[in-house]
Amino acid sequence: MLNRLDEQAPDALLALIKLFKADERADKIDLGVGVYKTADGATPVFEAIKGAEQRLVDNQDSKSYLGPEGDMGFVSGLIPHIFGDAAPDDGRLEGMQTPGGTGAVRLALALAKKAGVSRVLMGTPSWPNHAQILDDLELELVGFEHANGDGSANMDGLRSALANAGEGDAILLHGCCHNPTGVDYTPAEWDEIAGLLKNSPVIPLIDVAYQGLGKGMDEDAYGVRAVMTAVPEVLVAYSCDKNFGMYRDRVGAFYVQTADAETTARAISNASALARASWSMPPDHGGAAIRIILEDAELTQQWLDELQSMRERIAAVRSTLAASGTAGSVDLEPLGRQQGMFAMLPVSKEQVQQLRKDHAVYMAGSGRINVAGLTLGNIDAFVAALADVTG
C-alpha cells in the first residue's frame, strides 16, 4: 500500500542549510534559516532559560503526565505579557500549551473547522506552513495581497477580502513582525481592522510568533489586544521559539476568547479533545522552564533585557541596510520601516542562485532574508553583492 505514495519535495530551507554548511568559503553569509543570530553568528540559549532550567533540574520531582492542556502555570503566566489589560478576567479567555507555535496554529484551525469554518482569508505571501496546514485540514485558502510595493501594508486588499467574506470564514493575521515580509500593520490600521471584524461574522486567528522582536513587548501586542477588545470571539496562536530561544524544545500556547465563560469552556474542551487525538500532550521541559521565569521577577527582567538586546541588534541591522539606499535595482530603504527578523527582496530565483554561486550569500528562493543573519561586519559585503547581481 505504501508504494502508492508520491515522493514529496524536500523542505527548501533544510536543503539550503546543508548547502551552506558544505560551502568552504570563509566569507559566506547565511540569510536563510529562520533563527535569531548574534553578531558572532551564534544562536545561544538565553541566560534566563539556563537559570530556570537549573532550578528545574534541582527541584522537579516527577516526569508524570500533565494532560493535553500542558503546564497551565506557563499558559497563565504568559497572559499578562501577551494580552495586558485586554485580557478578560471573567472566564471568557482560556488557553492550553501546544508543541510550538505550529501546534497552536494547527489546533486553532482544527477547532475553527470543527465549529463550521470552511474558508480562511490570509494575506500573501505568508509563512509557508500556514498554507500547508490549511491544505492538510482541507480548509480553503482565500488569499489577498498583504504588502504594497512601497513596503506598507495593503489595507485595500484586506478591506476587500473582509467585505466579500461571511459566515463560515476565518481570517489569519500575523500579530507582529510579519514573516516573510516584515511589513506590519500600524496601530491605526489595527484599530480599523478591529472595527471591521467587530461588524463581521469572520472569526480572527492571530498568529503571534515574534512578540518583543519588533518595537517592544507591549507595542508588538497592540494588534492582538485591539482585536481582543473589539471582537467577542478570537483565536490566538503563540510561539516561544524566537522570544525565548526555545526552537527545538517546541513551546507554544493556544488561547481562545468567546462571548461568555460557558462557550469558552466548551471551546477548550473541544480543543483538548483535538490535542489528545493529535499529540496527546505537549512536551513539558520548555514550558516548565518558561513558567519558572515568569514566576520570578528577577528571571523575568533578565529575559526581557536579553530580548531587548536582540531587538536592538535587529533594528541596528535594518537601519544600516536602509541607510545603504539602493543596491543595484533593490531599494533597501523600506527595510528600515519594517519590523522583525524577515524581509522580502525583489530578486528572481536566478539572482538568488547567482548570489549564492558568486558571493556565498545564502537566502530563500522566494527572496526572503533573515535580517538577523547579517552583522555590521558583513552588511557592506552583502549590499555590494546585491548591487553586483541586480545592477
PDB file of C-alpha atoms in Angstrom, residues 171-175 190 204-208 223-225 227-228 234-238:
ATOM      1  CA  ILE A 171      -9.017  35.355   8.793  1.00  0.00           C
ATOM      2  CA  LEU A 172      -5.430  34.533   9.725  1.00  0.00           C
ATOM      3  CA  LEU A 173      -3.403  37.590  10.739  1.00  0.00           C
ATOM      4  CA  HIS A 174       0.231  37.946  11.830  1.00  0.00           C
ATOM      5  CA  GLY A 175       0.340  39.682  15.195  1.00  0.00           C
ATOM      6  CA  TRP A 190      -5.066  47.622  13.651  1.00  0.00           C
ATOM      7  CA  PRO A 204      -9.928  36.116  13.575  1.00  0.00           C
ATOM      8  CA  LEU A 205      -6.955  33.851  14.222  1.00  0.00           C
ATOM      9  CA  ILE A 206      -3.923  35.901  15.228  1.00  0.00           C
ATOM     10  CA  ASP A 207      -0.538  34.208  14.977  1.00  0.00           C
ATOM     11  CA  VAL A 208       1.851  35.842  17.470  1.00  0.00           C
ATOM     12  CA  GLY A 223      -2.915  44.406  17.297  1.00  0.00           C
ATOM     13  CA  VAL A 224      -3.965  41.332  19.225  1.00  0.00           C
ATOM     14  CA  ARG A 225      -5.111  43.499  22.146  1.00  0.00           C
ATOM     15  CA  VAL A 227      -8.898  42.870  18.283  1.00  0.00           C
ATOM     16  CA  MET A 228      -9.478  41.150  21.644  1.00  0.00           C
ATOM     17  CA  VAL A 234     -10.788  35.429  18.868  1.00  0.00           C
ATOM     18  CA  LEU A 235      -8.295  32.588  18.416  1.00  0.00           C
ATOM     19  CA  VAL A 236      -4.622  33.221  19.236  1.00  0.00           C
ATOM     20  CA  ALA A 237      -1.587  31.072  18.443  1.00  0.00           C
ATOM     21  CA  TYR A 238       1.584  31.934  20.362  1.00  0.00           C
TER      22      TYR A 238
END
